Short mmCIF file of C-alpha atoms and ligand atoms in Angstrom, two decimals:
data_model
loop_
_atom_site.label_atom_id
_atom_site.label_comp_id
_atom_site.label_asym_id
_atom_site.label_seq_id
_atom_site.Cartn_x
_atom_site.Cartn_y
_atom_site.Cartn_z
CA UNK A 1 130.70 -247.59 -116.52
CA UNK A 2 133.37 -249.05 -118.30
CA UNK A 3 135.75 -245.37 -119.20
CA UNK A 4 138.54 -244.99 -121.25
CA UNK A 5 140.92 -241.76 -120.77
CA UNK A 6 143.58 -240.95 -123.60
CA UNK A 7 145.85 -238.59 -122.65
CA UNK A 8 147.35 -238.84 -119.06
CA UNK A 9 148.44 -235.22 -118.26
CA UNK A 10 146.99 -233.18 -115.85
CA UNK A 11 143.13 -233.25 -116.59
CA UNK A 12 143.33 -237.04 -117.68
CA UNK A 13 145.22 -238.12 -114.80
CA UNK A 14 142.77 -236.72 -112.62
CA UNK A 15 139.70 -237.70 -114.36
CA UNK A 16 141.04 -241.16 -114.39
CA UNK A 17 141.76 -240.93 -110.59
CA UNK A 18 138.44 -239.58 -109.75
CA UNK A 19 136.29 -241.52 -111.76
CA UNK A 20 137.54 -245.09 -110.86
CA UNK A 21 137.27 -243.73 -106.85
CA UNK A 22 133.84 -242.68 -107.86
CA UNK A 23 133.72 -247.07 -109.12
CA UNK A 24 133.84 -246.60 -112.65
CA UNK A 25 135.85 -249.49 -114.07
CA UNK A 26 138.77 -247.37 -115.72
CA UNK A 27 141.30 -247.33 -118.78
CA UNK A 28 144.11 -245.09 -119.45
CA UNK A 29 145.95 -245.03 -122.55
CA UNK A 30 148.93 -242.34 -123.43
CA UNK A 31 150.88 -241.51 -126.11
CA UNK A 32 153.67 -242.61 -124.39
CA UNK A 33 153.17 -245.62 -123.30
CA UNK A 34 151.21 -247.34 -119.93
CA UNK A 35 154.69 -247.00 -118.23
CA UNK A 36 154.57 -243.19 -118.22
CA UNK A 37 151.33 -243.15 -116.22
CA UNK A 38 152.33 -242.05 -112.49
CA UNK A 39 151.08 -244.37 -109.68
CA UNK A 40 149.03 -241.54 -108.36
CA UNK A 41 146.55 -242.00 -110.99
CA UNK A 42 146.40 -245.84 -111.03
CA UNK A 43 145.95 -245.43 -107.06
CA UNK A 44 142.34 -245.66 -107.17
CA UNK A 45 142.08 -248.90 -109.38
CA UNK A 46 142.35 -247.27 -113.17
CA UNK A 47 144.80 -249.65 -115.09
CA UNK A 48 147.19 -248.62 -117.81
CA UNK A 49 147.21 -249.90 -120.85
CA UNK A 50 148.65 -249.51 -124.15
CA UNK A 51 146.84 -246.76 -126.40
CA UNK A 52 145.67 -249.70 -129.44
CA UNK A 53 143.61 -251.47 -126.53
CA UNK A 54 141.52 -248.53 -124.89
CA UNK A 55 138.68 -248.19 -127.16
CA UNK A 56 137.16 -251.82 -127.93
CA UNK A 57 134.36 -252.80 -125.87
CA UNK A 58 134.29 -248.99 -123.66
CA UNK A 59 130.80 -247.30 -123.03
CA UNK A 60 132.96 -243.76 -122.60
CA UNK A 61 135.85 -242.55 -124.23
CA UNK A 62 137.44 -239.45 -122.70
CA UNK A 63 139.92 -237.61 -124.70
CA UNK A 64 142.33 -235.23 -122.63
CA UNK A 65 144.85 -234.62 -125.02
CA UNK A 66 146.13 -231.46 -126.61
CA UNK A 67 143.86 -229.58 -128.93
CA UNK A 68 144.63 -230.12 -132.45
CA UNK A 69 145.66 -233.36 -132.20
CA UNK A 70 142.38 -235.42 -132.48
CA UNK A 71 143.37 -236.42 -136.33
CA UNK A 72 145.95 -238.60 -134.25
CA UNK A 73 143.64 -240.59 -132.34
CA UNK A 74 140.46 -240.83 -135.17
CA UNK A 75 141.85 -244.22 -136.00
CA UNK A 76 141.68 -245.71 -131.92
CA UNK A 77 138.13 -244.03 -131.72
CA UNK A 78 137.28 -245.64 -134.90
CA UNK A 79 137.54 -248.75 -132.74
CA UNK A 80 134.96 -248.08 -129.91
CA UNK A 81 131.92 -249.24 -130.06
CA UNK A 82 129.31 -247.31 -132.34
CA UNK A 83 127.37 -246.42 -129.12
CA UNK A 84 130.59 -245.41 -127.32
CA UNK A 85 130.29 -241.74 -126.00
CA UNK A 86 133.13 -239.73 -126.62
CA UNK A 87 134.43 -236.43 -125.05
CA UNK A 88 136.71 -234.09 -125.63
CA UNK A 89 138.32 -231.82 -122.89
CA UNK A 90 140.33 -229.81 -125.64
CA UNK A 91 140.70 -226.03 -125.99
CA UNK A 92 142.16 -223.86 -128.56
CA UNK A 93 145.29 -221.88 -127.83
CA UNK A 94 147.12 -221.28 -131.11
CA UNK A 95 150.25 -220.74 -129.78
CA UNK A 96 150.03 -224.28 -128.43
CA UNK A 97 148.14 -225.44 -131.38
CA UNK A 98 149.52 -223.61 -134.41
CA UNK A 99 146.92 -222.12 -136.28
CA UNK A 100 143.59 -224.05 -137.71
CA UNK A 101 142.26 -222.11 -140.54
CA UNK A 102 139.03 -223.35 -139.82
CA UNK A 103 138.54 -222.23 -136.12
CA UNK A 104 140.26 -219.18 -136.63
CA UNK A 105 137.49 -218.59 -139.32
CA UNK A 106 135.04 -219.43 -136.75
CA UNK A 107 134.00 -222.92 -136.84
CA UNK A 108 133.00 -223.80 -133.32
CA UNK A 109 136.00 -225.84 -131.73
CA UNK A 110 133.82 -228.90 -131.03
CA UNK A 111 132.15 -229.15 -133.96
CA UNK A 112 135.86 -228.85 -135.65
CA UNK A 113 137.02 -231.70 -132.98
CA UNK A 114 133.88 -233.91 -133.83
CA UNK A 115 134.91 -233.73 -137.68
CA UNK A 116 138.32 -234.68 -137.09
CA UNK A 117 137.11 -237.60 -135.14
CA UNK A 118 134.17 -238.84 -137.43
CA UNK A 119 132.35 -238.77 -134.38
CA UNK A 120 129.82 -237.05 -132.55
CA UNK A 121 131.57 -235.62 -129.07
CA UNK A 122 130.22 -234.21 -125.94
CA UNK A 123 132.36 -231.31 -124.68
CA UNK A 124 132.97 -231.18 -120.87
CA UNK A 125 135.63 -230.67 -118.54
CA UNK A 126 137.45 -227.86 -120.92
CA UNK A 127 136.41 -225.17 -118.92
CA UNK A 128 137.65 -225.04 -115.33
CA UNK A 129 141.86 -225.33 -114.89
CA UNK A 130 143.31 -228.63 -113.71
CA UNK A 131 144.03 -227.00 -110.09
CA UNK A 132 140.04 -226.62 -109.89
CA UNK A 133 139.40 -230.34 -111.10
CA UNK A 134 142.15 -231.83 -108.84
CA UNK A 135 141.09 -229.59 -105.25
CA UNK A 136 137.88 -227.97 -105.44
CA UNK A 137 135.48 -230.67 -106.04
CA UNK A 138 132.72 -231.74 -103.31
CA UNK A 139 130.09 -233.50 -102.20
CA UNK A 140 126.86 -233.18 -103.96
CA UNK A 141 124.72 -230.78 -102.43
CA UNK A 142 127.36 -228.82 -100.76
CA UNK A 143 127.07 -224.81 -100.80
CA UNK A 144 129.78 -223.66 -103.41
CA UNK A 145 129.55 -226.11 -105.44
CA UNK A 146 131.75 -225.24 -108.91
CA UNK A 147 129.37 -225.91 -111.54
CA UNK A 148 130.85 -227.40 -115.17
CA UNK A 149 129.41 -227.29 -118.56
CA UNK A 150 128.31 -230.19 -120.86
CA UNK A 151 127.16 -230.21 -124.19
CA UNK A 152 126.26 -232.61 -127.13
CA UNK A 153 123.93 -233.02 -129.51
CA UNK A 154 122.11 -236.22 -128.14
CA UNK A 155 120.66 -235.57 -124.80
CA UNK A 156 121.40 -239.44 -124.06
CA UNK A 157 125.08 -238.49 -124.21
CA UNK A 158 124.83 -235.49 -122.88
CA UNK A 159 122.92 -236.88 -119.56
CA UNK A 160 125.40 -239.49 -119.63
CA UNK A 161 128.55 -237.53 -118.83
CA UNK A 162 126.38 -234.86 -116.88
CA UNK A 163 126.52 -237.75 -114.36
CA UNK A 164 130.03 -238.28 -114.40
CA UNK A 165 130.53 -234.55 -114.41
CA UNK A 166 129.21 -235.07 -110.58
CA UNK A 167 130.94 -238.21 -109.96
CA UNK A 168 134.34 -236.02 -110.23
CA UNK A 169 132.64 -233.12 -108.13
CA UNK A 170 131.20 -230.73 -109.43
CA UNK A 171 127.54 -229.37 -110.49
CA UNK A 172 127.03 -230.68 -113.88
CA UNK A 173 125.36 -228.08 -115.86
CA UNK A 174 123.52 -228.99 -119.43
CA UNK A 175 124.59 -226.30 -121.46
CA UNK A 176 122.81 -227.50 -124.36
CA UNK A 177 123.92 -228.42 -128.32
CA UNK A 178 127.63 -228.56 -129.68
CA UNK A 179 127.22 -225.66 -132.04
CA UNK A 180 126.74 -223.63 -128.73
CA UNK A 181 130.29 -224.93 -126.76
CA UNK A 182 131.71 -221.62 -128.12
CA UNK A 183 129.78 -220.42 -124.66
CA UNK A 184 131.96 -222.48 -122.83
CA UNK A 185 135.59 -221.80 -124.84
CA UNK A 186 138.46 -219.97 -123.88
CA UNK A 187 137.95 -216.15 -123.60
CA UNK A 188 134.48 -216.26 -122.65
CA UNK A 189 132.46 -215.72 -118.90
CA UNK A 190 131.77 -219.00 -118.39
CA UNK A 191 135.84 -220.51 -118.60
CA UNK A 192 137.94 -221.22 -115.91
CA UNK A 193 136.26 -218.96 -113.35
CA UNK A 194 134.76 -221.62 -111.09
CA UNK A 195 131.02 -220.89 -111.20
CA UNK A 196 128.23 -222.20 -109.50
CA UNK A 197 125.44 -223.46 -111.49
CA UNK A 198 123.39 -220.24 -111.36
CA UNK A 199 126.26 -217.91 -112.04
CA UNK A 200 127.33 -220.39 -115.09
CA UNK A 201 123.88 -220.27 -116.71
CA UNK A 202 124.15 -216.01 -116.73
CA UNK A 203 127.83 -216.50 -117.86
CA UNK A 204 127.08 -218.67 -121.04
CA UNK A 205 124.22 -216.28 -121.77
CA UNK A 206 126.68 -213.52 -121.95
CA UNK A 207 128.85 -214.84 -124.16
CA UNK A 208 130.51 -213.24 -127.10
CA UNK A 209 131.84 -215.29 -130.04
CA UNK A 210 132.83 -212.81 -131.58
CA UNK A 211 134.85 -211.51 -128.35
CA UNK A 212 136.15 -214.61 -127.20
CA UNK A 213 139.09 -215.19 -129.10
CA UNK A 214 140.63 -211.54 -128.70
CA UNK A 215 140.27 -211.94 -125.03
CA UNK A 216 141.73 -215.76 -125.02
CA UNK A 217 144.79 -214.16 -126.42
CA UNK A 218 145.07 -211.39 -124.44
CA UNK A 219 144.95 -212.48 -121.12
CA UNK A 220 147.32 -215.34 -122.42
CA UNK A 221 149.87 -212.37 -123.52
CA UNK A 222 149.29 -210.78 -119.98
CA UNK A 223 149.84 -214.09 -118.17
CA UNK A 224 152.95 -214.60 -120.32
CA UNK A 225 154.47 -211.08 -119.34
CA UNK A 226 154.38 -211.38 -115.85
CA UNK A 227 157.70 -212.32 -113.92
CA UNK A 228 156.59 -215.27 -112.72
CA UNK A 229 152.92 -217.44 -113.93
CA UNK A 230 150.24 -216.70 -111.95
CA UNK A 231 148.98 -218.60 -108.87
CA UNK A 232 146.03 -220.82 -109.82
CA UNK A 233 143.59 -218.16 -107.52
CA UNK A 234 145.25 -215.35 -109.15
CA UNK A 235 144.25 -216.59 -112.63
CA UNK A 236 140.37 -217.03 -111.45
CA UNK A 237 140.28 -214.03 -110.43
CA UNK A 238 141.70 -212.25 -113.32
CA UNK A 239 139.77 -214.37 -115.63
CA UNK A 240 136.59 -213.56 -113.69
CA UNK A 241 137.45 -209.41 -113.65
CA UNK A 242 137.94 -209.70 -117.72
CA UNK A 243 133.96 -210.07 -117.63
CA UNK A 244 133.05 -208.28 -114.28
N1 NAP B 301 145.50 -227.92 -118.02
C1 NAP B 301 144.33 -227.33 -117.83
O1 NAP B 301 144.16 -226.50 -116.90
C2 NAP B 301 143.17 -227.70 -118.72
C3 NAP B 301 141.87 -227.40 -118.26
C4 NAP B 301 140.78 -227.81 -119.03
C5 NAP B 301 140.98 -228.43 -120.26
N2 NAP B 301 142.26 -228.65 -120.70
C6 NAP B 301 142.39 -229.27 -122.02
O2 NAP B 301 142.43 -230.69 -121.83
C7 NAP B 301 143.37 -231.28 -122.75
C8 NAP B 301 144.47 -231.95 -121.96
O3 NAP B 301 145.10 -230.94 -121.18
P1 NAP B 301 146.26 -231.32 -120.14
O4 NAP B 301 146.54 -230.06 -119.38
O5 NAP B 301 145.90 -232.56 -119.41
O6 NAP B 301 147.44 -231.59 -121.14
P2 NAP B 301 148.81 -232.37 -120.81
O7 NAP B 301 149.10 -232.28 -119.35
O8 NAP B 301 149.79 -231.84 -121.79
O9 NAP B 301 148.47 -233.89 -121.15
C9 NAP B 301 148.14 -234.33 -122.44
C10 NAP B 301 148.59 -235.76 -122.53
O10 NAP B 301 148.11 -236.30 -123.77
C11 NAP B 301 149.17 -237.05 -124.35
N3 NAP B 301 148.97 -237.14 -125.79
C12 NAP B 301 149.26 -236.25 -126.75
N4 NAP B 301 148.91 -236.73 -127.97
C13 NAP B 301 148.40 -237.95 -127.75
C14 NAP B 301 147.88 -238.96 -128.59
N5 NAP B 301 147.81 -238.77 -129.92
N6 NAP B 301 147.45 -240.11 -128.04
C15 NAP B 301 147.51 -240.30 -126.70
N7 NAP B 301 148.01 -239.38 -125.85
C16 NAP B 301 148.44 -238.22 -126.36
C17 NAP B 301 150.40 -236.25 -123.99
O11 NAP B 301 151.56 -237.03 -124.18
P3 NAP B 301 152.91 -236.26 -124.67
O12 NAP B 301 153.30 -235.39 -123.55
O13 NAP B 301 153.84 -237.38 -124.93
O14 NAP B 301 152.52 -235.49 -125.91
C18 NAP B 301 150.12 -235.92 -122.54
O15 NAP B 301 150.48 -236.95 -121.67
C19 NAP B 301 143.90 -230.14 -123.62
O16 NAP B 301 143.16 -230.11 -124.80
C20 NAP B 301 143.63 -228.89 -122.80
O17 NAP B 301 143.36 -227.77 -123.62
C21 NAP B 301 143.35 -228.32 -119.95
#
């Protein structure tokens, strides 16, 4: 398919890496400029370009950049095609973001991200850490596979990026309509604990939005306070024992 990423940090980088191995014909666009998009990601055939030239003309628009800033890019997306499917990978942290009223009051992120946009978005790749994306993916059909979530409103859309979901490697799992991504959001079972596709479905189920974004600051706090950050397996693990 013919993918644009914007936003060439850690979890566009690797989707543009992975997804032009996996043959997709690949664009990536950053704020600051083609120049500032490391080798390692262009290895597999994705070409840089600059930002005002990645939407015309894509099928898929991946957005990897920091939550809160989708107002910035609502005029690029405004230039992809009206059948274009776009995604967001964003998740609220207000002490990255700053506060938005309207999330904080409850609004589901994704639905807030959609508005900003003037687009309908499918959510997927928020919810396992960069480390997971960039070394645990495998093979289709291998035991332990990590599942991910996806979830749109059209099942077209949503089918479409389950499939890419599994191009990068990992168990796409349909996790149904936007207004339920809160499932999927920090401070909830189902994020960043590298689940397989059974284990996922009982973690979204378990979900509490009215939990979630105590417990997304929290662990943030404790992660904070410790002498050093955490090692990638250490923050699984105490991610998975806040819902054990
Ligand atoms: N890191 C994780 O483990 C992880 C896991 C799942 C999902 N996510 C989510 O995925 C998104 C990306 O995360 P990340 O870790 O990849 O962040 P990152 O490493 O900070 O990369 C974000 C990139 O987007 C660029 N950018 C910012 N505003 C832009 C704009 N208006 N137009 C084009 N590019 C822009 C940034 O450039 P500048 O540096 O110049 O601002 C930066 O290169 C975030 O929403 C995050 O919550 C992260």
């Amino acid at each position: 398919m013919k993918i644009s990423v914007i936003g060439a940090g850690a979890i566009g980088g690797n989707l543009a890496r992975l997804l032009s191995a996996a043959g997709h014909d690949v664009l990536v666009a950053d704020a600051r400029g083609p120049e500032a998009v490391s080798a390692e990601v262009l290895a597999a055939g994705a070409r840089a370009v600059e930002l005002a030239a990645a939407a015309e003309g894509r099928e898929v628009i991946i957005l990897s950049i920091p939550f809160g800033r989708q107002p910035e890019v609502a005029d690029l997306v405004a230039t992809a095609p009206r059948e274009a499917v776009i995604v967001d990978t964003g998740n609220y942290y207000p002490f990255i973001a700053g506060n938005i009223r309207a999330v904080d009051d409850g609004q589901v992120e994704s639905l807030w991200s959609a508005e900003q946009l003037g687009r309908p978005i499918v959510k997927a790749w928020n919810a396992a850490l960069a480390a997971t994306q960039q070394t645990k993916g495998l093979p289709a059909g291998s035991p332990g596979r990590i599942a991910i979530p996806v979830a749109a409103d059209s099942a077209e859309a949503r089918s479409t990026v389950m499939r890419l979901v599994e191009d990068t490697g990992f168990d796409a799992f349909d996790a149904g309509v936007l207004a339920d991504s809160w499932r999927q959001q920090p401070g909830t079972p189902a994020y960043c604990t590298e689940l397989n596709l059974e284990q996922l479905a009982r973690a979204l189920a378990m979900a509490d939005k009215d939990k979630a974004p105590e417990t997304r600051d929290r662990l943030m706090r404790h992660f904070a306070s410790l002498p050093e950050w955490p090692s990638h397996e250490d923050t699984v693990a105490t991610n998975r024992a806040e819902h054990s």
